Amino acid sequence: MDPMQVPVPDLRKLFERDGYLKPYEREIRRRYACFKDIWDKIQAWDGGLESFTTAYTYYGPQFGFDGSVVWREWAPGAHSMHLQGDFNGWNPKSHPFKKLEYGKWELYIPANPDGSHPLKHQSRVQIIVNDHLYRVSPWASYVKPHEGFTYQQFIYRPNEPYKFKHSKVNRPASLRIYECHVGIATNEGRVGTYLEFKDNVLPRIKGLGYNAIQLMAVMEHAYYASFGYQVTSFFAASSRYGTPCELKQLIDRAHELGIYVLLDVVHSHASKNTLDGLNEFDGTNAGFFHDGPRGTHSLWDSRLFNYSETEVLRFLLSNLRWYQEEYQFDGFRFDGVTSMLYHSRGIGEGFSGHYDEYFGLNVDTEALVYLMLANELIHRNDKRAITIAEDVSGMPASGRPVNEGGTGFDYRLGMAIPDMWIKLLKEEKDENWEMGHIVHTLTNRRWLEGTVAYAESHDQALVGDKTIAFWLMDASMYSHMSTLSEPSPVVERGLALHCMIRLITNALGGEAYLNFMGNEFGHPEWLDFPREGNNSSYHYARRQWHLVDDPLLKYRFLNQFDVDMNALEEKYGWLSSNPAYVSCKHEGDKVIVFERAGLLFVFNFHTSQSFTDYRVGIDVAGKYKAVLCTDSKRYGGFGRVEPDNEFHHTQNMPWGNRNDSVQIYIPCRSAIVYARYE
């Protein structure tokens, strides 16, 4: 069929939103046709979408009511398959699988004489392929190390499985995400647990005012230092933090607190491990992955999925539904989307923003269609679900619904923003910061495509880089963060800019906001997991909560600012309002002024110049007063402006292309937020 004849239900809306897409209508329709073809086939197959996306009820061990077990696998390249384990005294030949059509294998294990299942809770099992390849089932729901570093499969069927007590959380209008990692969430130099996170960290997050958490490194990964991005067992929640039931308790407690829970899902690639991963599961280089160079990521040294294979789609889509239903995750953050979207994997590409880059032969249609399928499934399965794309390329329409011809994500990460801040702090003197460049980077996003703004995430905290706080204050954080120490110009600058950077990013940069665990209080140093290169040390693989809990240390000032900023956003909802109107970006004065959600934001980045009676434009006449000031003593500032009852009246004088204006005092290196009062 001619792509121009393919009906896309709401394509008109897409072109109304972005007229630059009209010349690419043929390609947009072609992509939608590829999606619709696969979607319709799935619906037409036996069992339809329900069966296709719940394949975890077919593959792997299935426990019958009569005590029997039926175990199925997909291994098209295998010649033979056996199961051994505690249940059969580790006999490698007694339980052979029967080969079925389409590369499937099946094993029937009758019930024990007493009617019980032969595979007991916490018993160990292992698949043998071709008589000499020892493998873990791709559908394993619980794996852990056994006699060394290699992970092996254990049956997880507790007598009293955890039952959720609280329902999922509605999607927040203003999404404020706390990015976190269970393992590093403890103060001690060790791996933290799900239950410790539930009891100790969730209350902190709630107190800070975040309404969502993004859980990293949940999908099992044999190599801890991979930060969870070299997944070995896709259906298994990482056992290094505890059991599946304990993860469920964590999620249930988050829902009780009203916190939305996102899973950092990795469907862009998989670990190269063979003994405990998907790689070469059936004895061939293909299976779940492309064969040849297309099946390997040259930088990540990992395997790349073959999204054109029906069983791969079944596996990945069922994986998403597994986490939605078994663990009650509310939504997903998709990692490595840029690598998926392009045959080049994004390696060495600058992405100028020209639309030809997004509609040429470099685009991997199979991966793009998979993402459309994934988003359609997630949102059909749960209308409250949120999906976020980690894409640096800026693929047009990725943040629009599939029925408009988009990829279906709700948000994309604003990845240029943290890059800008780190570049400024590393390479530019404060007086050389360009206000226009800052504003452009923070506002450069597509209309009606949600962006998650963030000043820094886990990427900036990793070894080889430093957090914003450490770039700002460096060695002074070891000597001058006590409230009892003598004043330090370095720390004073650091506290001021740390608050200003977070505020302008939050208020101007997007429709959602993200903070990585600990950065709200200026966590020092960097993040480094135990590995051979650091003598397997956990010193930097932890969060030093004692720093913010100590009332004599200045970390509490930065933490308090985060609390107040989130509370103000909760009250006025600027993240869920229209983008800001910027009325001033003065290079000489180093001043930025904008309005959003009825609030007036004024930033003075000048290193030394404060301004009295500084006129700023405002669209709505009335009286305004400061409701948040980064220079407040509450945040370790000088207190030159404090939120109080002083009102500033508009003066019926248009300014900065706004209907009215007001005169204010704006100290150097400070930001003030004003609200209108009747």
XYZ file of C-alpha atoms in Angstrom:
678
model
C 0.000 0.000 0.000
C 1.145 3.526 -0.748
C 2.097 5.035 2.651
C 0.081 8.140 1.775
C -3.021 5.941 1.826
C -2.335 4.684 5.369
C -4.838 6.216 7.792
C -3.268 7.717 10.933
C -6.166 8.584 13.277
C -4.977 11.942 14.626
C -2.200 12.933 12.222
C -3.803 16.333 11.735
C -3.082 17.169 15.379
C 0.590 16.375 14.856
C 0.898 18.789 11.939
C -1.044 21.492 13.786
C 1.471 21.211 16.593
C 4.566 21.053 14.388
C 4.232 22.251 10.812
C 7.846 21.308 10.057
C 6.756 17.661 10.046
C 4.410 18.055 7.055
C 7.106 17.404 4.399
C 7.804 14.070 6.108
C 4.198 12.878 6.054
C 4.971 9.888 3.828
C 7.611 8.551 6.237
C 5.417 9.191 9.280
C 2.588 7.253 7.656
C 4.978 4.436 6.668
C 6.189 4.064 10.250
C 2.635 4.036 11.552
C 1.738 1.401 8.946
C 4.573 -0.819 10.222
C 3.304 -0.386 13.780
C -0.316 -1.045 12.826
C 0.611 -4.152 10.845
C 2.334 -5.770 13.838
C -0.289 -4.570 16.313
C -3.102 -6.046 14.218
C -1.249 -9.341 13.799
C -0.767 -9.610 17.564
C -4.475 -8.960 18.075
C -5.366 -11.632 15.523
C -3.090 -14.363 16.891
C -4.504 -16.969 19.255
C -5.154 -15.291 22.575
C -4.630 -11.814 21.119
C -2.820 -9.034 22.926
C -3.580 -10.487 26.347
C -1.809 -13.765 25.626
C 1.050 -12.200 23.663
C 1.970 -9.745 26.428
C 1.632 -12.181 29.324
C 4.020 -14.782 27.952
C 5.452 -15.217 31.445
C 2.362 -17.340 32.097
C 3.428 -19.680 29.263
C 7.234 -19.724 29.242
C 9.453 -20.711 32.134
C 8.110 -22.936 34.930
C 4.306 -23.029 35.108
C 2.861 -24.642 38.232
C -0.349 -26.606 37.773
C -3.119 -27.058 40.320
C -2.482 -30.797 40.231
C 1.110 -30.384 41.455
C 2.703 -30.804 38.042
C 5.082 -28.342 36.391
C 5.264 -27.493 32.687
C 8.418 -25.650 31.632
C 8.735 -24.031 28.199
C 11.525 -22.163 26.472
C 12.189 -20.577 23.096
C 15.567 -21.701 21.772
C 15.425 -21.983 17.980
C 19.107 -22.831 17.565
C 19.260 -25.557 20.209
C 19.654 -29.249 19.378
C 18.746 -30.551 22.836
C 17.654 -29.175 26.188
C 17.575 -30.654 29.707
C 16.730 -29.423 33.189
C 18.725 -30.308 36.263
C 18.507 -29.108 39.840
C 17.892 -29.899 43.456
C 14.639 -31.614 42.472
C 16.372 -34.421 40.539
C 19.678 -34.671 42.380
C 21.379 -32.709 39.604
C 20.907 -35.459 37.072
C 21.729 -33.834 33.688
C 19.863 -36.395 31.599
C 16.736 -37.391 33.504
C 14.553 -34.464 32.409
C 14.853 -33.742 28.675
C 12.697 -31.124 26.974
C 10.566 -32.075 23.998
C 11.107 -30.029 20.850
C 7.985 -28.268 19.541
C 7.480 -26.189 16.410
C 8.736 -22.607 15.965
C 11.820 -23.158 18.093
C 9.888 -23.932 21.278
C 10.777 -26.598 23.831
C 8.578 -28.133 26.547
C 9.178 -30.238 29.658
C 6.456 -31.893 31.742
C 7.330 -32.799 35.352
C 4.621 -34.762 37.188
C 3.630 -34.005 40.751
C 5.372 -35.663 43.658
C 3.637 -38.746 45.134
C 2.206 -36.523 47.864
C 0.709 -34.186 45.260
C 3.173 -31.374 45.851
C 5.143 -29.555 43.171
C 8.574 -31.071 42.477
C 10.199 -27.609 42.222
C 10.285 -26.216 45.749
C 10.631 -22.621 46.916
C 14.307 -21.534 46.949
C 15.455 -24.696 45.190
C 18.124 -24.250 42.506
C 17.649 -25.273 38.866
C 19.710 -25.056 35.692
C 19.038 -25.511 31.989
C 21.513 -27.470 29.868
C 21.538 -26.682 26.149
C 23.160 -29.046 23.650
C 24.460 -31.210 26.523
C 27.283 -28.812 27.474
C 25.968 -25.236 27.712
C 24.731 -24.258 31.178
C 22.078 -21.553 31.065
C 19.607 -19.526 33.140
C 16.069 -19.329 31.802
C 15.308 -15.954 30.161
C 12.065 -16.023 32.165
C 13.714 -16.563 35.569
C 12.060 -14.420 38.220
C 14.707 -14.899 40.890
C 18.440 -15.395 40.430
C 21.380 -14.976 42.784
C 25.074 -15.903 42.911
C 25.979 -19.451 43.799
C 29.503 -20.605 44.619
C 31.150 -17.607 42.990
C 30.056 -14.650 40.918
C 27.867 -16.451 38.381
C 24.136 -16.045 38.954
C 21.909 -19.111 38.967
C 18.172 -19.557 38.956
C 16.194 -20.280 42.096
C 12.502 -21.077 42.273
C 10.660 -18.303 44.093
C 7.230 -19.428 45.342
C 6.868 -18.450 49.014
C 3.988 -19.955 50.956
C 2.715 -16.494 51.790
C 3.554 -14.151 48.894
C 3.260 -10.452 49.589
C -0.127 -8.978 48.755
C -0.353 -5.295 47.888
C -2.427 -3.236 50.280
C -2.431 0.051 48.370
C -3.480 0.848 44.825
C -1.336 2.531 42.240
C -0.932 6.294 42.316
C -2.576 8.618 39.809
C -0.134 10.303 37.464
C 0.948 13.630 38.950
C 0.072 16.759 37.005
C 3.453 18.192 37.997
C 5.969 15.364 37.938
C 8.837 15.807 40.440
C 11.109 12.769 40.184
C 13.641 11.552 42.732
C 16.086 9.342 40.838
C 17.418 6.703 43.189
C 19.397 3.486 43.547
C 18.557 1.091 46.380
C 22.067 -0.308 46.702
C 23.818 3.021 47.320
C 21.045 4.449 49.488
C 22.729 3.562 52.757
C 25.266 5.574 54.723
C 27.463 2.528 55.249
C 29.946 1.124 52.753
C 27.820 -1.839 51.634
C 24.835 -2.719 49.473
C 21.569 -1.335 50.809
C 18.334 -3.303 50.867
C 14.767 -2.848 49.665
C 13.485 -2.786 53.241
C 16.071 -0.231 54.376
C 15.075 1.975 51.461
C 11.410 1.568 52.368
C 11.958 2.485 55.997
C 14.738 5.075 55.759
C 14.721 6.734 52.351
C 11.077 6.883 51.276
C 10.193 9.149 54.242
C 13.034 11.490 53.209
C 11.731 11.646 49.664
C 8.212 12.379 50.861
C 9.546 15.076 53.180
C 11.456 16.710 50.343
C 8.252 17.087 48.346
C 8.967 14.740 45.449
C 5.913 12.902 44.147
C 7.696 10.226 42.106
C 10.722 7.975 42.374
C 12.693 6.471 39.517
C 14.202 3.193 40.673
C 17.457 2.335 38.939
C 19.209 -1.022 38.668
C 16.193 -3.152 39.606
C 16.397 -5.549 36.655
C 19.002 -8.137 37.603
C 22.573 -7.403 36.547
C 25.447 -9.661 37.520
C 27.979 -6.804 37.430
C 27.114 -4.310 40.188
C 29.379 -1.604 38.762
C 27.325 -1.512 35.550
C 24.833 0.668 37.477
C 22.144 -1.767 36.321
C 22.635 -1.109 32.616
C 24.086 -4.536 31.730
C 20.965 -6.590 32.424
C 21.373 -10.350 32.660
C 17.904 -11.492 33.850
C 15.075 -9.276 32.630
C 12.228 -10.731 34.702
C 14.224 -10.972 37.928
C 14.321 -8.094 40.404
C 17.861 -7.790 41.703
C 18.437 -10.187 44.579
C 21.422 -8.259 45.951
C 18.936 -5.887 47.636
C 16.523 -8.558 48.882
C 13.652 -10.718 47.687
C 10.835 -9.983 45.220
C 8.425 -9.736 48.146
C 10.611 -7.093 49.769
C 10.653 -5.025 46.568
C 6.869 -5.244 46.552
C 6.805 -3.942 50.112
C 8.922 -0.976 49.022
C 6.583 -0.153 46.143
C 3.487 -0.626 48.286
C 4.875 1.752 50.907
C 5.649 4.316 48.209
C 2.052 4.111 47.016
C 0.847 4.489 50.593
C 2.849 7.730 50.755
C 1.342 8.902 47.457
C 4.609 8.454 45.570
C 4.481 7.414 41.910
C 7.007 4.663 41.077
C 8.924 4.570 37.787
C 11.151 1.692 36.710
C 14.366 2.432 34.843
C 13.880 -0.188 32.124
C 16.689 -1.334 29.833
C 15.374 -2.709 26.545
C 18.030 -1.093 24.371
C 20.649 -3.795 24.903
C 21.613 -6.732 27.131
C 24.694 -8.082 28.848
C 27.072 -10.269 26.860
C 27.109 -12.841 29.681
C 26.301 -16.358 28.532
C 26.290 -18.362 31.772
C 23.769 -16.052 33.464
C 22.465 -13.843 30.644
C 20.463 -14.002 27.421
C 23.502 -14.083 25.177
C 23.844 -17.316 23.169
C 21.060 -18.912 25.207
C 20.340 -21.424 22.442
C 23.994 -21.943 21.540
C 23.936 -19.521 18.603
C 24.962 -15.885 18.272
C 21.441 -14.916 17.227
C 18.314 -15.915 19.153
C 17.157 -12.769 20.918
C 19.726 -10.609 19.128
C 20.879 -9.657 15.672
C 23.681 -11.806 14.339
C 26.849 -10.141 13.069
C 27.947 -6.527 13.730
C 24.361 -5.265 14.028
C 23.928 -7.395 17.134
C 26.725 -5.805 19.167
C 27.086 -2.287 20.568
C 30.673 -1.245 19.911
C 30.931 1.146 22.868
C 28.891 -0.713 25.461
C 30.214 -4.179 24.531
C 26.689 -5.552 24.835
C 24.128 -7.349 22.654
C 21.436 -5.569 20.632
C 17.932 -7.007 20.326
C 16.392 -8.126 17.044
C 13.107 -6.207 17.274
C 11.848 -7.795 14.031
C 11.659 -11.230 15.682
C 8.188 -12.108 16.975
C 9.491 -13.931 20.058
C 11.689 -10.951 20.976
C 8.661 -8.669 20.842
C 6.733 -11.181 22.953
C 9.576 -11.295 25.474
C 10.074 -7.530 25.790
C 6.403 -6.524 25.794
C 5.653 -9.212 28.373
C 8.563 -7.900 30.406
C 6.929 -4.471 30.610
C 3.594 -5.941 31.594
C 5.299 -8.155 34.189
C 6.623 -5.113 36.020
C 3.321 -3.274 35.659
C 1.281 -6.118 37.104
C 3.531 -8.311 39.237
C 5.319 -5.409 40.937
C 2.771 -2.639 40.381
C 5.220 -0.172 38.854
C 3.346 2.913 37.706
C 5.502 3.850 34.724
C 8.844 3.515 32.978
C 11.936 5.473 32.049
C 13.381 3.859 28.903
C 17.164 3.837 28.868
C 19.308 4.152 25.748
C 16.567 5.249 23.361
C 19.012 7.113 21.103
C 20.943 3.888 20.585
C 17.724 2.150 19.604
C 16.510 4.792 17.167
C 19.482 4.889 14.815
C 21.567 2.301 12.985
C 24.615 4.359 13.996
C 23.530 3.900 17.649
C 24.048 7.678 17.906
C 27.807 7.142 18.066
C 29.669 10.179 16.800
C 26.476 12.027 15.854
C 25.927 15.639 16.799
C 22.237 15.896 15.829
C 21.936 19.450 14.577
C 18.156 19.338 14.817
C 17.547 19.313 11.046
C 14.527 17.143 10.391
C 16.294 15.182 7.643
C 18.335 13.518 10.397
C 15.175 11.979 11.839
C 13.544 10.680 8.668
C 16.419 9.168 6.702
C 17.904 5.728 6.289
C 19.847 5.989 9.557
C 16.630 5.493 11.534
C 16.136 1.922 12.781
C 12.481 1.423 11.922
C 12.240 -1.924 13.701
C 13.379 -0.434 17.013
C 11.198 2.646 16.553
C 8.152 0.461 15.920
C 8.982 -1.578 19.024
C 8.920 1.623 21.085
C 5.552 2.523 19.565
C 4.241 -0.940 20.469
C 5.650 -0.663 23.995
C 4.109 2.737 24.634
C 0.755 1.713 23.213
C 0.718 -1.415 25.392
C 1.760 0.401 28.573
C -0.857 3.111 28.216
C -3.633 0.713 27.219
C -2.829 -1.483 30.174
C -2.885 1.456 32.600
C -4.192 4.916 31.698
C -2.201 6.354 34.622
C 1.113 5.142 33.208
C 3.920 7.543 32.343
C 6.777 6.748 29.983
C 9.982 8.753 29.619
C 12.557 8.496 26.827
C 16.266 8.924 27.434
C 16.976 10.377 24.004
C 19.614 12.980 23.285
C 18.810 13.229 19.564
C 15.497 15.082 19.834
C 13.483 12.759 17.571
C 10.376 14.767 16.576
C 7.019 13.496 17.832
C 8.603 11.041 20.277
C 6.541 12.763 22.954
C 3.247 12.520 21.104
C 0.703 9.663 21.128
C 1.016 6.805 18.684
C -2.365 7.599 17.139
C -0.938 10.956 16.040
C 2.000 9.248 14.366
C 4.292 9.779 17.357
C 6.373 7.312 19.337
C 4.061 7.528 22.353
C 6.281 8.740 25.192
C 4.890 11.209 27.716
C 8.239 12.907 28.329
C 11.789 12.964 27.066
C 14.790 13.804 29.203
C 16.212 17.300 28.647
C 19.738 15.961 28.351
C 21.275 19.166 26.996
C 20.541 20.988 30.261
C 22.977 19.180 32.607
C 25.593 19.219 29.850
C 25.276 23.013 29.717
C 25.644 23.480 33.469
C 28.678 21.223 33.741
C 30.305 22.919 30.741
C 29.738 26.371 32.262
C 31.141 25.332 35.634
C 34.155 23.579 34.114
C 35.096 25.995 31.354
C 33.648 29.462 31.931
C 34.179 32.175 34.519
C 30.955 33.299 36.155
C 31.179 36.738 34.557
C 31.317 35.149 31.100
C 28.077 33.205 31.430
C 25.735 34.175 28.591
C 22.150 34.695 29.686
C 20.843 34.102 26.184
C 22.619 30.759 25.964
C 21.228 29.642 29.322
C 17.681 30.640 28.354
C 17.953 29.028 24.916
C 19.155 25.718 26.344
C 16.413 25.672 28.973
C 13.610 26.550 26.550
C 14.764 24.694 23.428
C 12.101 21.993 23.307
C 9.208 21.072 21.075
C 5.784 22.507 21.752
C 3.483 20.099 23.596
C 6.149 17.416 23.983
C 6.895 17.017 27.670
C 10.486 17.451 28.828
C 11.994 16.307 32.120
C 14.368 19.065 33.180
C 17.286 18.324 35.457
C 20.493 20.053 36.454
C 22.296 16.781 37.117
C 21.494 13.078 37.295
C 23.443 9.928 38.047
C 25.446 10.475 34.835
C 27.083 13.626 36.184
C 27.813 12.008 39.557
C 29.747 9.039 38.170
C 33.496 8.711 38.628
C 35.319 10.815 36.065
C 32.909 13.684 36.615
C 31.692 15.557 39.677
C 28.411 16.774 41.089
C 27.468 20.422 40.654
C 28.180 21.019 44.324
C 31.676 19.589 43.966
C 32.365 21.600 40.822
C 31.288 24.720 42.703
C 33.031 24.167 46.040
C 35.509 21.321 45.551
C 38.081 21.127 48.375
C 36.240 23.766 50.423
C 33.545 21.184 51.088
C 36.058 19.403 53.340
C 36.951 22.503 55.335
C 34.209 25.140 55.250
C 30.830 23.392 55.321
C 30.518 23.787 59.072
C 28.380 26.646 60.318
C 31.093 27.186 62.929
C 33.921 27.651 60.437
C 35.020 31.044 59.162
C 33.129 32.372 56.112
C 34.351 31.130 52.748
C 33.708 33.037 49.496
C 33.914 29.713 47.647
C 31.169 28.143 49.749
C 29.046 31.300 49.683
C 29.205 31.298 45.878
C 28.550 27.562 45.814
C 25.441 27.692 47.991
C 24.032 30.609 45.998
C 24.598 29.146 42.542
C 23.491 25.659 43.582
C 20.096 27.036 44.561
C 19.846 29.285 41.506
C 20.765 26.522 39.067
C 18.159 24.165 40.499
C 15.452 26.815 40.538
C 15.902 28.099 36.990
C 16.165 24.530 35.680
C 12.986 23.533 37.497
C 10.973 26.609 36.550
C 12.137 27.216 32.977
C 13.470 23.902 31.685
C 10.511 21.600 31.228
C 7.234 20.050 32.244
C 8.755 17.742 34.868
C 11.811 17.900 37.117
C 14.334 15.267 38.177
C 16.920 15.160 40.944
C 19.408 12.384 41.652
C 19.499 11.047 45.187
C 21.613 13.208 47.468
C 22.152 16.074 45.043
C 19.365 18.030 46.731
C 21.753 18.692 49.614
C 24.893 19.016 47.504
C 26.300 15.543 47.997
C 30.095 15.847 47.728
C 32.576 13.930 45.597
C 31.418 11.394 43.010
C 29.843 7.993 42.592
C 31.976 4.901 42.045
C 30.925 1.288 42.473
C 33.229 -1.381 43.907
C 35.386 -2.752 41.112
C 38.866 -3.991 40.415
C 40.132 -0.464 39.735
C 39.263 0.808 43.238
C 40.089 -2.294 45.274
C 36.385 -3.193 45.443
C 35.695 -0.219 47.692
C 32.182 0.884 48.641
C 33.396 4.253 49.915
C 31.912 6.172 46.987
C 28.982 3.788 46.418
C 26.821 5.198 49.205
C 24.912 8.309 50.232
C 26.267 10.262 53.178
C 22.955 11.122 54.829
C 24.746 12.124 58.031
C 25.950 15.277 56.270
C 22.448 16.662 55.756
C 21.239 15.418 59.133
C 23.946 17.336 61.020
C 22.498 20.728 62.069
C 26.003 22.207 62.225
C 26.715 21.568 58.538
C 25.621 23.769 55.641
C 24.258 20.856 53.607
C 20.975 21.376 55.420
C 20.641 24.803 53.756
C 20.656 23.286 50.276
C 18.269 20.576 51.426
C 15.836 23.112 52.863
C 15.836 25.017 49.601
C 14.794 21.854 47.779
C 11.935 21.354 50.233
C 10.696 24.920 49.781
C 11.120 24.893 45.989
C 9.073 21.698 45.695
C 6.421 23.062 48.055
C 6.114 26.216 45.954
C 5.796 24.166 42.774
C 3.147 22.001 44.431
C 1.188 25.151 45.309
C 1.410 26.934 41.950
C 2.041 24.045 39.541
C 4.371 25.707 37.063
C 5.531 22.357 35.678
C 2.006 21.562 34.515
C 1.364 25.055 33.140
C 2.284 26.524 29.772
C 5.969 27.255 29.128
C 7.347 30.448 30.592
C 7.405 33.834 28.896
C 10.920 35.258 29.093
C 10.795 39.055 29.150
C 14.446 39.773 29.935
C 17.842 38.170 29.307
C 20.226 41.070 29.877
C 23.837 40.167 29.114
C 25.375 43.203 30.806
C 23.332 43.001 33.983
C 23.375 39.169 33.925
C 19.644 39.191 34.647
C 16.953 36.762 33.466
C 13.251 37.458 34.062
C 10.305 35.261 33.163
C 6.731 34.490 34.190
C 5.132 31.108 34.572
C 1.967 29.925 36.321
C 1.268 33.467 37.491
C 4.632 33.772 39.247
C 7.418 36.219 38.455
C 10.952 34.754 38.461
C 13.930 37.103 38.612
C 17.536 35.832 38.440
C 20.622 37.974 38.889
C 23.739 35.973 37.966
C 26.029 38.995 38.276
C 29.031 38.218 40.455
C 29.049 41.564 42.293
C 26.387 43.984 41.023
C 23.123 44.266 42.921
C 20.313 46.383 41.515
C 17.954 48.733 43.348
C 14.615 49.655 41.791
C 15.285 47.305 38.900
C 12.320 47.400 36.522
C 10.976 44.069 35.283
C 8.011 43.368 33.064
C 4.901 41.656 34.319
C 1.732 40.901 32.400
C -0.877 41.085 35.144
C -1.214 44.226 37.232
C -1.449 44.014 40.994
C 0.669 43.767 44.099
C 3.409 41.174 44.372
C 5.518 39.875 47.189
C 8.522 37.578 47.387
C 7.631 33.974 48.203
C 11.066 32.393 47.652
C 14.540 33.911 47.667
C 17.773 31.972 47.215
C 19.652 34.587 49.288
C 17.561 33.897 52.381
C 19.476 33.037 55.546
C 17.258 29.956 55.588
C 19.418 28.676 52.722
C 22.773 29.925 53.959
C 22.506 33.247 52.137
C 23.040 36.814 53.335
C 19.366 37.601 53.897
C 19.413 40.701 51.696
C 15.901 39.807 50.561
C 13.631 37.594 52.644
C 10.082 36.456 51.905
C 8.037 38.875 54.004
C 4.984 41.068 53.861
C 6.541 43.811 51.723
C 4.431 44.336 48.621
C 5.601 45.593 45.247
C 2.901 47.330 43.234
C 2.795 47.409 39.462
C 3.122 50.907 38.026
C 1.015 50.876 34.865
C 4.153 51.034 32.751
C 4.631 48.417 29.998
C 8.092 46.851 29.980
C 9.828 43.996 28.223
C 6.841 43.390 25.926
C 4.611 42.933 28.971
C 1.517 44.946 29.878
C 2.929 46.290 33.124
C 6.042 46.352 35.289
C 7.299 46.475 38.839
C 10.474 47.768 40.461
C 12.410 45.509 42.809
C 15.720 45.086 44.599
C 17.646 42.115 43.250
C 20.957 41.296 44.967
C 23.866 39.814 43.056
C 23.978 36.045 42.730
C 20.404 35.548 43.814
C 16.981 34.634 42.505
C 13.593 35.777 43.762
C 10.140 34.413 43.013
C 7.196 36.798 43.360
C 3.532 35.872 43.653
C 0.541 38.123 43.066
C -1.769 38.829 45.978
C -5.310 40.172 45.741
